[in-house]
Coordinates of C-alpha atoms and ligand atoms in Angstrom, one line a residue:
X244 CA -45.1 27.4 -27.3
X245 CA -42.4 26.5 -30.2
X246 CA -42.3 30.9 -30.8
X247 CA -42.3 31.4 -27.3
X248 CA -39.4 29.4 -26.7
X249 CA -37.6 30.3 -29.8
X250 CA -37.8 34.0 -28.8
X251 CA -35.8 32.9 -25.8
X252 CA -33.2 31.1 -27.8
X253 CA -33.1 34.3 -29.8
X254 CA -32.2 36.4 -27.3
X255 CA -30.1 33.7 -25.4
X256 CA -28.0 34.3 -28.8
X257 CA -27.3 38.0 -28.0
X258 CA -26.5 36.8 -24.4
X259 CA -29.9 37.7 -22.8
X260 CA -31.9 35.8 -20.1
X261 CA -35.3 35.2 -20.3
X262 CA -36.8 37.8 -18.3
X263 CA -39.7 37.8 -15.7
X264 CA -42.8 38.6 -17.8
X265 CA -41.7 35.9 -20.2
X266 CA -41.5 33.5 -17.5
X267 CA -44.9 34.7 -16.5
X268 CA -46.5 33.0 -19.2
X269 CA -45.5 29.3 -18.2
X270 CA -48.7 28.0 -17.6
X271 CA -50.0 29.0 -21.4
X272 CA -47.0 26.9 -22.8
X273 CA -47.6 24.0 -20.2
X274 CA -51.2 24.3 -21.6
X275 CA -50.3 24.3 -25.4
X276 CA -47.8 21.6 -24.8
X277 CA -50.6 19.7 -23.0
X278 CA -48.1 17.9 -20.6
X279 CA -49.5 15.9 -17.7
X280 CA -46.4 16.5 -16.1
X281 CA -45.0 20.0 -14.9
X282 CA -42.7 22.9 -16.8
X283 CA -40.5 25.1 -15.0
X284 CA -38.9 28.0 -15.9
X285 CA -37.8 29.4 -13.1
X286 CA -36.7 27.1 -10.3
X287 CA -34.2 25.4 -12.9
X288 CA -31.2 25.3 -10.8
X289 CA -30.9 21.6 -9.9
X290 CA -30.6 21.1 -14.0
X291 CA -28.0 23.5 -14.2
X292 CA -25.6 21.4 -11.7
X293 CA -24.2 18.0 -11.4
X294 CA -22.4 16.0 -9.1
X295 CA -19.1 17.0 -11.0
X296 CA -19.5 20.6 -9.6
X297 CA -17.1 22.1 -12.4
X298 CA -19.9 23.0 -15.0
X299 CA -22.6 24.7 -14.4
X300 CA -25.6 25.9 -17.1
X301 CA -28.8 28.0 -17.4
X302 CA -31.4 26.0 -19.2
X303 CA -34.6 27.2 -20.4
X304 CA -36.6 25.1 -18.6
X305 CA -36.7 22.1 -16.3
X306 CA -39.8 19.7 -17.0
X307 CA -41.0 17.0 -15.1
X308 CA -42.7 14.4 -17.5
X309 CA -45.5 12.1 -16.0
X310 CA -45.4 9.5 -19.0
X311 CA -43.4 8.5 -21.7
X312 CA -45.8 10.5 -23.7
X313 CA -44.9 13.6 -22.3
X314 CA -41.0 12.8 -23.1
X315 CA -42.4 12.4 -26.5
X316 CA -44.2 15.7 -26.7
X317 CA -41.1 17.7 -24.8
X318 CA -39.0 16.3 -28.0
X319 CA -41.3 16.5 -30.9
X320 CA -41.6 20.5 -29.8
X321 CA -38.0 20.5 -30.2
X322 CA -37.7 18.7 -33.4
X323 CA -40.1 21.6 -35.0
X324 CA -38.1 24.3 -33.5
X325 CA -34.8 25.6 -34.9
X326 CA -32.3 25.0 -32.4
X327 CA -34.0 23.8 -29.3
X328 CA -31.9 20.9 -27.7
X329 CA -33.4 18.2 -25.0
X330 CA -31.3 16.6 -22.2
X331 CA -32.7 13.6 -20.2
X332 CA -31.6 14.1 -16.4
X333 CA -31.1 10.8 -14.5
X334 CA -29.8 11.6 -11.3
X335 CA -27.5 14.3 -12.6
X336 CA -24.4 12.2 -11.6
X337 CA -22.4 13.3 -14.3
X338 CA -19.1 14.8 -13.7
X339 CA -18.9 16.8 -16.6
X340 CA -21.9 18.5 -17.3
X341 CA -23.1 15.5 -19.4
X342 CA -27.0 15.7 -18.5
X343 CA -27.2 19.7 -19.1
X344 CA -28.6 21.7 -21.7
X345 CA -27.3 25.3 -22.4
X346 CA -30.1 27.4 -23.0
X347 CA -32.0 24.4 -23.7
X348 CA -34.8 21.9 -22.4
X349 CA -33.8 19.1 -19.3
X350 CA -36.0 16.7 -18.2
X351 CA -35.7 15.6 -15.2
X352 CA -36.8 11.3 -15.8
X353 CA -36.8 11.2 -11.8
X354 CA -40.4 12.3 -12.4
X355 CA -41.2 9.0 -14.3
X356 CA -39.9 6.7 -11.5
X357 CA -42.8 5.4 -10.3
X358 CA -44.4 4.5 -13.9
X359 CA -43.5 0.8 -14.3
X360 CA -42.7 -2.0 -12.1
X361 CA -43.4 -5.4 -13.0
X362 CA -42.2 -8.7 -13.0
X363 CA -42.3 -10.5 -16.4
X364 CA -41.5 -14.3 -17.1
X365 CA -41.0 -15.1 -20.3
X366 CA -39.2 -18.1 -22.0
X367 CA -37.6 -19.7 -18.9
X368 CA -36.2 -16.3 -17.7
X369 CA -37.2 -13.6 -15.2
X370 CA -37.4 -9.8 -16.0
X371 CA -38.3 -6.7 -14.1
X372 CA -40.4 -4.0 -16.3
X373 CA -38.7 -0.2 -14.9
X374 CA -39.0 3.3 -15.5
X375 CA -35.9 4.6 -17.3
X376 CA -36.0 7.5 -14.3
X377 CA -36.1 4.8 -11.6
X378 CA -33.2 4.8 -9.2
X379 CA -31.3 1.7 -8.5
X380 CA -31.8 1.5 -5.0
X381 CA -35.6 1.5 -5.3
X382 CA -35.5 -1.1 -8.1
X383 CA -33.2 -3.2 -5.6
X384 CA -35.3 -2.4 -2.8
X385 CA -38.5 -3.3 -4.6
X386 CA -37.3 -6.3 -6.5
X387 CA -35.9 -7.9 -3.0
X388 CA -38.8 -7.0 -0.6
X389 CA -41.6 -7.9 -3.0
X390 CA -40.1 -11.0 -4.8
X391 CA -36.9 -11.9 -3.5
X392 CA -35.4 -11.4 -7.2
X393 CA -32.6 -8.8 -8.0
X394 CA -30.3 -7.7 -11.2
X395 CA -27.8 -9.4 -11.4
X396 CA -25.2 -6.6 -12.5
X397 CA -24.9 -3.4 -10.7
X398 CA -23.3 -0.1 -10.4
X399 CA -21.3 0.2 -7.0
X400 CA -23.8 3.2 -5.9
X401 CA -26.9 2.8 -6.4
X402 CA -28.3 6.6 -6.4
X403 CA -28.1 6.6 -10.2
X404 CA -30.9 6.2 -12.6
X405 CA -31.8 3.1 -14.9
X406 CA -31.5 5.1 -18.0
X407 CA -28.4 7.2 -16.8
X408 CA -26.2 4.1 -16.5
X409 CA -27.6 2.4 -19.2
X410 CA -26.4 5.5 -21.2
X411 CA -22.9 4.4 -20.3
X412 CA -22.5 0.9 -19.1
X413 CA -23.1 0.2 -15.5
X414 CA -20.2 -1.8 -13.9
X415 CA -19.5 -3.0 -10.3
X416 CA -17.7 -6.4 -9.0
X417 CA -20.8 -8.8 -11.0
X418 CA -19.6 -7.8 -14.2
X419 CA -16.9 -9.8 -14.6
X420 CA -19.4 -12.8 -14.5
X421 CA -23.0 -11.4 -16.3
X422 CA -21.1 -8.0 -18.1
X423 CA -22.2 -4.6 -17.4
X424 CA -25.7 -3.4 -17.2
X425 CA -25.9 -2.7 -20.9
X426 CA -25.8 -6.3 -21.2
X427 CA -28.7 -7.4 -18.7
X428 CA -31.5 -5.6 -20.6
X429 CA -33.7 -7.2 -22.5
X430 CA -35.9 -4.6 -23.9
X431 CA -36.5 -0.5 -24.0
X432 CA -38.5 1.8 -24.7
X433 CA -37.0 4.7 -26.1
X434 CA -37.9 8.2 -27.0
X435 CA -36.1 9.0 -30.3
X436 CA -34.7 12.4 -31.5
X437 CA -38.0 12.9 -33.8
X438 CA -40.1 12.2 -30.5
X439 CA -41.4 9.0 -31.8
X440 CA -41.7 6.6 -28.9
X441 CA -40.4 3.0 -29.9
X442 CA -39.9 -0.3 -28.2
X443 CA -36.7 -2.3 -29.2
X444 CA -35.0 -5.3 -28.5
X445 CA -32.3 -7.6 -30.3
X446 CA -34.6 -8.4 -33.0
X447 CA -37.0 -5.5 -33.0
X448 CA -35.6 -2.3 -33.8
X449 CA -32.0 -3.6 -32.8
X450 CA -29.8 -0.6 -33.7
X451 CA -32.2 1.4 -31.8
X452 CA -31.8 -0.8 -29.0
X453 CA -27.7 -1.7 -29.5
X454 CA -27.3 2.0 -30.3
X455 CA -29.0 3.4 -27.0
X456 CA -27.0 0.8 -24.8
X457 CA -23.9 2.8 -24.0
X458 CA -25.3 5.5 -26.4
X459 CA -24.4 8.7 -24.0
X460 CA -28.3 9.8 -24.5
X461 CA -27.4 10.4 -27.9
X462 CA -30.0 8.0 -29.9
X463 CA -32.9 8.4 -27.7
X464 CA -34.6 9.1 -24.2
X465 CA -35.3 5.6 -22.4
X466 CA -38.6 5.4 -20.4
X467 CA -38.9 1.8 -19.8
X468 CA -36.1 -1.1 -19.6
X469 CA -36.5 -4.7 -19.1
X470 CA -34.0 -5.9 -16.7
X471 CA -32.8 -9.5 -16.7
X472 CA -32.9 -10.5 -12.7
X473 CA -32.6 -13.6 -10.9
X474 CA -33.3 -15.0 -7.3
X475 CA -31.8 -13.1 -4.8
X476 CA -29.7 -14.4 -2.1
X477 CA -30.0 -13.4 1.5
X478 CA -26.8 -12.7 2.7
X479 CA -23.4 -12.3 1.3
X480 CA -19.7 -12.7 2.8
X481 CA -17.7 -9.8 2.1
X482 CA -14.2 -10.0 2.2
X483 CA -11.1 -8.0 1.8
X484 CA -7.2 -9.1 1.3
X485 CA -3.9 -7.2 1.0
X486 CA -1.3 -7.4 -1.1
X487 CA 1.9 -5.4 -1.4
X488 CA 3.0 -6.7 -4.9
X489 CA 0.8 -5.3 -8.0
X490 CA 1.8 -8.3 -9.9
X491 CA 0.1 -10.5 -7.1
X492 CA -2.9 -8.6 -7.0
X493 CA -3.5 -8.8 -10.6
X494 CA -2.5 -12.5 -10.9
X495 CA -5.1 -13.3 -8.1
X496 CA -7.8 -11.0 -9.6
X497 CA -7.8 -12.2 -12.9
X498 CA -7.7 -15.9 -11.3
X499 CA -11.0 -15.4 -9.8
X500 CA -12.5 -13.6 -12.3
X501 CA -11.6 -16.4 -14.9
X502 CA -13.1 -19.0 -13.1
X503 CA -16.5 -20.7 -14.5
X504 CA -19.4 -19.8 -12.4
X505 CA -20.0 -21.5 -9.1
X506 CA -16.4 -21.7 -8.9
X507 CA -15.5 -18.2 -7.8
X508 CA -16.7 -15.6 -5.9
X509 CA -20.0 -13.4 -6.7
X510 CA -18.4 -10.0 -6.6
X511 CA -14.7 -9.0 -7.7
X512 CA -13.3 -5.8 -7.5
X513 CA -9.9 -4.2 -6.3
X514 CA -8.4 -0.8 -5.3
X515 CA -5.1 0.7 -4.3
X516 CA -4.3 2.8 -1.0
X517 CA -1.9 4.5 0.6
X518 CA 1.1 2.5 2.4
X519 CA 0.2 5.4 5.5
X520 CA -1.8 5.1 8.7
X521 CA -2.1 8.8 8.3
X522 CA -4.5 9.4 5.7
X523 CA -7.8 8.3 6.8
X524 CA -9.3 9.0 3.4
X525 CA -6.8 6.8 1.5
X526 CA -4.6 4.9 4.0
X527 CA -4.5 2.0 6.1
X528 CA -7.6 2.7 7.7
X529 CA -9.7 2.6 4.5
X530 CA -9.2 -1.4 4.5
X531 CA -11.0 -2.6 7.8
X532 CA -14.9 -3.9 6.8
X533 CA -15.3 -3.2 10.9
X534 CA -14.1 -0.8 12.8
X535 CA -13.1 -3.8 15.7
X536 CA -10.7 -4.9 12.8
X537 CA -7.2 -3.5 13.2
X538 CA -4.9 -3.1 10.1
X539 CA -1.6 -4.5 11.9
X540 CA 1.3 -2.8 9.5
X541 CA 3.9 -5.1 11.0
X542 CA 2.6 -7.5 8.5
X543 CA 3.0 -5.3 5.7
X544 CA 7.1 -6.4 4.2
X545 CA 9.4 -4.0 4.2
X546 CA 10.0 -4.0 0.8
X547 CA 6.2 -2.5 0.2
X548 CA 6.1 0.6 -1.9
X549 CA 4.1 3.9 -2.0
X550 CA 0.9 2.0 -2.5
X551 CA -0.8 -1.3 -1.2
X552 CA -3.6 -3.2 -3.3
X553 CA -6.7 -4.7 -2.2
X554 CA -8.6 -7.5 -3.2
X555 CA -12.3 -7.0 -2.4
X556 CA -14.5 -10.1 -3.5
X557 CA -18.3 -11.5 -1.6
X558 CA -19.9 -14.9 -1.8
X559 CA -23.7 -15.1 -1.9
X560 CA -25.5 -17.1 0.4
X561 CA -28.7 -18.2 1.9
X562 CA -29.6 -18.0 5.6
X563 CA -30.5 -21.6 5.5
X564 CA -26.8 -22.6 4.8
X565 CA -24.9 -23.9 7.2
X566 CA -22.1 -21.6 8.3
X567 CA -19.4 -24.4 7.8
X568 CA -21.0 -24.7 4.3
X569 CA -20.1 -21.1 3.7
X570 CA -16.5 -20.9 5.6
X571 CA -15.5 -23.9 3.2
X572 CA -16.5 -22.1 -0.2
X573 CA -14.7 -19.2 0.9
X574 CA -11.4 -20.9 2.5
X575 CA -10.9 -23.1 -0.6
X576 CA -10.9 -19.6 -2.8
X577 CA -8.8 -17.7 -0.3
X578 CA -6.6 -20.7 0.1
X579 CA -5.4 -20.4 -3.2
X580 CA -4.6 -16.4 -3.4
X581 CA -1.2 -15.4 -2.5
X582 CA -2.1 -11.9 -0.2
X583 CA 0.0 -10.9 2.7
X584 CA -0.5 -13.5 5.5
X585 CA -3.2 -12.5 7.9
X586 CA -3.9 -9.4 5.9
X587 CA -7.6 -10.7 5.5
X588 CA -10.9 -8.8 6.7
X589 CA -14.5 -10.0 6.6
X590 CA -17.7 -9.5 7.8
X591 CA -21.6 -11.4 7.1
X592 CA -23.9 -8.6 6.1
X593 CA -27.3 -9.1 4.4
X594 CA -27.3 -8.5 0.6
X595 CA -29.4 -5.2 0.8
X596 CA -26.8 -4.1 2.8
X597 CA -24.1 -5.2 1.1
X598 CA -25.2 -3.7 -2.1
X599 CA -26.1 -0.5 -0.2
X600 CA -22.8 -0.2 1.1
X601 CA -22.0 3.3 -0.7
X602 CA -24.9 4.9 0.9
X603 CA -22.6 4.8 4.3
X604 CA -19.9 6.7 2.6
X605 CA -22.5 8.9 1.0
X606 CA -23.7 9.8 4.5
X607 CA -20.4 10.5 5.5
X608 CA -19.2 12.2 2.6
X609 CA -22.6 14.7 3.2
X610 CA -21.6 15.1 7.0
X611 CA -17.9 16.2 6.0
X612 CA -18.4 18.5 3.5
X613 CA -16.9 16.5 0.2
X614 CA -20.3 15.3 -1.1
X615 CA -21.0 19.0 -2.2
X616 CA -17.5 19.8 -3.4
X617 CA -16.4 19.5 -6.5
X618 CA -15.5 16.0 -8.1
X619 CA -12.4 15.8 -10.8
X620 CA -12.9 12.1 -11.6
X621 CA -11.4 10.1 -14.0
X622 CA -12.9 6.8 -15.2
X623 CA -10.9 4.3 -17.6
X624 CA -10.7 1.1 -19.1
X625 CA -7.2 -0.2 -19.3
X626 CA -5.7 -3.0 -21.4
X627 CA -4.2 -6.2 -19.0
X628 CA -1.4 -5.4 -21.7
X629 CA -0.5 -1.8 -20.5
X630 CA -2.1 -2.1 -16.9
X631 CA 1.4 -3.0 -14.8
X632 CA 3.1 0.3 -16.9
X633 CA -0.3 2.3 -15.6
X634 CA 0.8 1.2 -12.2
X635 CA 4.5 1.8 -12.0
X636 CA 3.9 5.2 -13.3
X637 CA 0.4 6.8 -12.4
X638 CA -0.2 4.7 -8.8
X639 CA 2.9 4.2 -7.7
X640 CA 4.0 7.8 -8.7
X641 CA 1.6 10.1 -9.4
X642 CA -1.2 9.3 -7.3
X643 CA 1.4 7.9 -4.1
X644 CA -0.2 10.1 -2.1
X645 CA -3.8 9.1 -3.0
X646 CA -7.2 11.1 -4.3
X647 CA -9.0 11.6 -0.9
X648 CA -11.3 8.8 -1.9
X649 CA -11.1 5.5 -3.5
X650 CA -8.9 4.3 -6.4
X651 CA -10.5 1.6 -7.9
X652 CA -8.8 -1.4 -10.2
X653 CA -10.3 -4.3 -11.0
X654 CA -10.4 -6.7 -14.3
X655 CA -13.3 -7.4 -16.5
X656 CA -13.9 -9.7 -19.4
X657 CA -14.2 -8.7 -23.0
X658 CA -16.4 -11.4 -24.0
X659 CA -19.1 -10.5 -21.4
X660 CA -19.9 -7.2 -23.4
X661 CA -21.9 -7.1 -26.7
X662 CA -20.0 -5.2 -29.1
X663 CA -23.3 -4.1 -30.6
X664 CA -24.0 -1.5 -28.2
X665 CA -22.6 1.8 -28.2
X666 CA -19.9 1.3 -25.5
X667 CA -16.4 1.5 -27.0
X668 CA -13.6 -1.1 -24.9
X669 CA -9.6 -1.0 -25.4
X670 CA -8.7 -2.5 -28.4
X671 CA -7.0 -5.7 -27.2
X672 CA -7.2 -8.6 -25.4
X673 CA -9.6 -10.4 -23.2
X674 CA -8.9 -8.7 -19.9
X675 CA -9.2 -5.3 -19.2
X676 CA -9.1 -3.0 -16.0
X677 CA -12.0 -0.3 -15.0
X678 CA -9.7 2.1 -13.2
X679 CA -11.4 4.7 -11.3
X680 CA -10.1 8.2 -9.6
X681 CA -13.0 8.9 -7.3
X682 CA -11.6 12.2 -5.8
X683 CA -13.6 13.5 -2.8
X684 CA -11.7 16.9 -1.5
X685 CA -12.8 19.3 0.6
X686 CA -14.0 22.5 -1.3
X687 CA -10.7 25.2 -2.3
X688 CA -8.5 26.7 -0.1
X689 CA -8.6 23.5 1.7
X690 CA -7.5 21.0 -0.6
X691 CA -5.9 21.9 -4.1
X692 CA -8.4 23.4 -6.8
X693 CA -10.3 21.3 -8.7
X694 CA -8.5 22.6 -11.9
X695 CA -4.9 21.2 -10.3
X696 CA -6.8 17.7 -10.3
X697 CA -8.3 18.2 -13.4
X698 CA -4.9 19.0 -14.7
X699 CA -3.3 16.0 -12.9
X700 CA -6.0 13.8 -14.7
X701 CA -5.1 15.2 -18.1
X702 CA -1.5 14.4 -17.5
X703 CA -2.8 10.8 -16.5
X704 CA -4.2 10.5 -19.7
X705 CA -1.3 12.5 -21.6
X706 CA 1.0 9.4 -20.4
X707 CA -1.1 7.1 -21.6
X708 CA -1.6 8.4 -25.1
X709 CA 2.7 9.3 -25.0
X710 CA 3.2 5.6 -24.1
X711 CA 0.7 3.9 -26.7
X712 CA -1.1 2.5 -23.6
X713 CA -4.2 0.3 -24.7
X714 CA -7.2 2.5 -23.1
X715 CA -10.4 3.9 -23.5
X716 CA -12.1 6.6 -21.0
X717 CA -15.3 5.4 -19.4
X718 CA -17.9 8.0 -18.8
X719 CA -15.9 10.0 -21.7
X720 CA -15.8 13.4 -21.7
X721 CA -14.7 15.4 -25.0
X722 CA -14.7 18.5 -26.2
X723 CA -14.1 18.6 -29.9
X724 CA -15.2 16.1 -32.8
X725 CA -11.4 14.8 -33.3
X726 CA -10.8 14.0 -29.9
X727 CA -14.8 12.1 -30.4
X728 CA -13.6 10.2 -33.3
X729 CA -10.6 9.1 -31.7
X730 CA -12.1 7.8 -28.8
X731 CA -14.9 5.9 -30.9
X732 CA -12.3 4.6 -33.1
X733 CA -13.5 2.1 -35.8
X734 CA -17.0 2.7 -34.2
X735 CA -17.3 6.3 -35.0
X736 CA -19.0 5.4 -38.5
X737 CA -21.6 3.6 -37.0
X738 CA -22.2 5.8 -33.9
X739 CA -22.5 8.9 -36.8
X740 CA -25.2 6.7 -38.8
X741 CA -27.0 5.7 -35.7
X742 CA -27.0 9.4 -34.9
X743 CA -28.3 10.2 -38.4
X744 CA -31.3 7.6 -38.0
X745 CA -32.5 8.3 -34.4
X746 CA -31.6 12.2 -34.0
X747 CA -31.2 13.5 -37.1
X748 CA -31.0 17.1 -35.7
X749 CA -28.8 16.6 -32.9
X750 CA -31.2 17.5 -30.6
X751 CA -30.7 15.0 -27.6
X752 CA -28.0 14.8 -24.7
X753 CA -26.4 18.1 -26.2
X754 CA -24.2 18.2 -22.8
X755 CA -21.9 15.4 -24.1
X756 CA -20.5 17.7 -26.8
X757 CA -20.7 15.0 -29.4
X758 CA -22.8 16.6 -32.1
X759 CA -23.9 20.1 -32.4
X760 CA -27.6 21.1 -33.1
X761 CA -28.8 21.1 -36.6
X762 CA -30.9 24.1 -37.4
Ligands
LIG1097 P1 -27.2 11.4 -15.5 O1 -25.6 12.1 -15.0 O2 -28.2 12.2 -15.2 O3 -27.0 11.2 -17.0 C1 -25.9 10.9 -17.7 C2 -26.0 10.7 -19.0 O4 -27.2 9.9 -19.4 C3 -26.6 12.1 -19.5 O5 -26.2 11.8 -20.9 C4 -28.1 12.1 -19.9 O6 -28.7 12.9 -20.8 C5 -28.4 10.6 -20.2 N1 -29.5 10.2 -19.6 C6 -30.0 10.2 -18.2 N2 -31.2 9.4 -18.3 C7 -31.6 9.0 -19.3 C8 -32.6 8.2 -19.7 N3 -33.6 7.7 -19.1 N4 -32.4 7.8 -21.3 C9 -31.6 7.9 -21.8 N5 -30.2 8.5 -21.3 C10 -30.1 9.4 -20.2 N6 -20.5 4.1 -12.8 C11 -20.7 2.7 -12.8 O7 -20.5 2.1 -14.3 N7 -20.5 2.2 -11.8 C12 -20.2 2.6 -10.7 O8 -20.0 1.8 -9.8 C13 -20.3 3.9 -10.4 N8 -20.7 4.5 -9.4 C14 -20.5 5.9 -9.4 C15 -20.8 6.7 -7.9 C16 -21.0 7.7 -8.0 C17 -20.9 8.5 -6.5 C18 -21.2 8.5 -8.9 C19 -21.7 10.2 -8.8 C20 -21.1 8.1 -10.3 C21 -21.0 6.6 -10.4 N9 -20.9 6.3 -11.4 C22 -20.9 4.5 -11.7 C23 -20.9 6.8 -12.5 C24 -22.8 6.7 -13.3 O9 -23.1 5.4 -13.6 C25 -23.0 7.7 -14.5 O10 -22.4 8.9 -14.1 C26 -24.4 7.7 -14.5 O11 -24.4 8.7 -15.8 C27 -25.1 8.4 -13.4 O12 -26.5 8.2 -13.5 P2 -27.7 9.2 -13.3 O13 -28.5 9.0 -13.4 O14 -27.1 10.4 -12.6 O15 -27.5 10.1 -15.2

């Protein structure tokens, strides 16, 4: 099998592609690897694309492992070869080809999604063991429906895999309270770059455990995660309030995220929107939570600028709670905030409906064609120290016409993040902001080309660098080692050491373009 695949590699070195005869030998390869799952050298299309829609490549094979043992066998085979690489593919929701392996092997981790689902109670805490290839939306449904339990920390959109978000951080409006998803995991099973299946946690194989969390897939393939869960609420009061001044918006958002547990909302986010009725994707119509609610522009102060700000919050409650108790809790918090008078929208939805809220956006984006068009997204963490400068130049000027989709901006707390993980944060202060430019556009020529939008992203990053803003890219994407070194800063040497320990030949996650495969 190795000899067979190597032949492909050498041919690929001279720009040739596997031919049909060789592909016909697939059953033999499969047999020699002795996988329970499948290997496909023909229909590899899925593995060469991602949500970003800007990169494509042609992998050698798409493997659908059935178990962690299959994953280990494939990695061991690549390890014994002179130049094969292996990319674990979660749900392919990366933007810049991070889950791809050009002329290498791609493992579709979704094929393992049903392998684990077990509630574990230990030392007074409750966890759920799930597969690295499971989608968070399935984890949610099973946890709530079968056990009335739920993970504490989420992403906004749940069509992402456990292994995919744990390789980055996994953030949403609960992270101010519980930290990112990488801080809500007690144990992992990981297949290292030598094809060894290891169980790791903060005491056992801790370097691998912390390395893999936020490790951009560089140290191993996560096949099982033990996720912290809590009792799930029945309902959520979902609220949006509007601000014309960034200073008022940040003051209130920071106040909410620094209140003790039980004295604030359970979810806090925010977004920037265009101060205009004409823009259905970026303007006033994006704010009301219910079609019956109207946005009354006469309430927006005349002094307001090109963009406005929306603080989004949610409070959990049980069906048995008296409505007046919920109203009281919500009103006492809202009463402390300085949003534009009467610019308040709220609805009551089930907890599951709230967590699946982005699914509706997905459905309409699929209908209007923007889901399948390129997504030149930019995600960053910007220090509180510099976020007002960022607003002044980027939100108010560069993005005054919006990005065709949400522009998220909300505060997070450094103390809720574990600096032993591989995630990189801005250098200073307790509070930093997640900024996400979630661009949705029609395919060119109806909208600006992806290149144009990528170049606007580049201008934004260049502005931050030039002005010395304290920031880091989230879901980073760089081409050269120099840039990666700068990204990791003082954590670079630890990252390199972890790579040498757990993936010494640099087989894993080549699409991140951090390390080159060692022959
Ligand atoms: P992939 O794109 O398939 O993989 C990402 C990286 O992880 C690759 O390097 C891959 O090799 C590696 N990888 C995948 N599976 C494993 C595994 N089992 N073990 C080890 N490495 C693995 N992020 C947030 O934090 N919060 C959000 O609210 C949020 N919302 C999003 C909404 C949308 C619509 C999209 C497209 C993305 C969003 N993201 C968000 C970003 C998302 O978390 C990352 O893009 C994530 O990597 C996608 O998960 P995936 O399962 O598709 O991973």
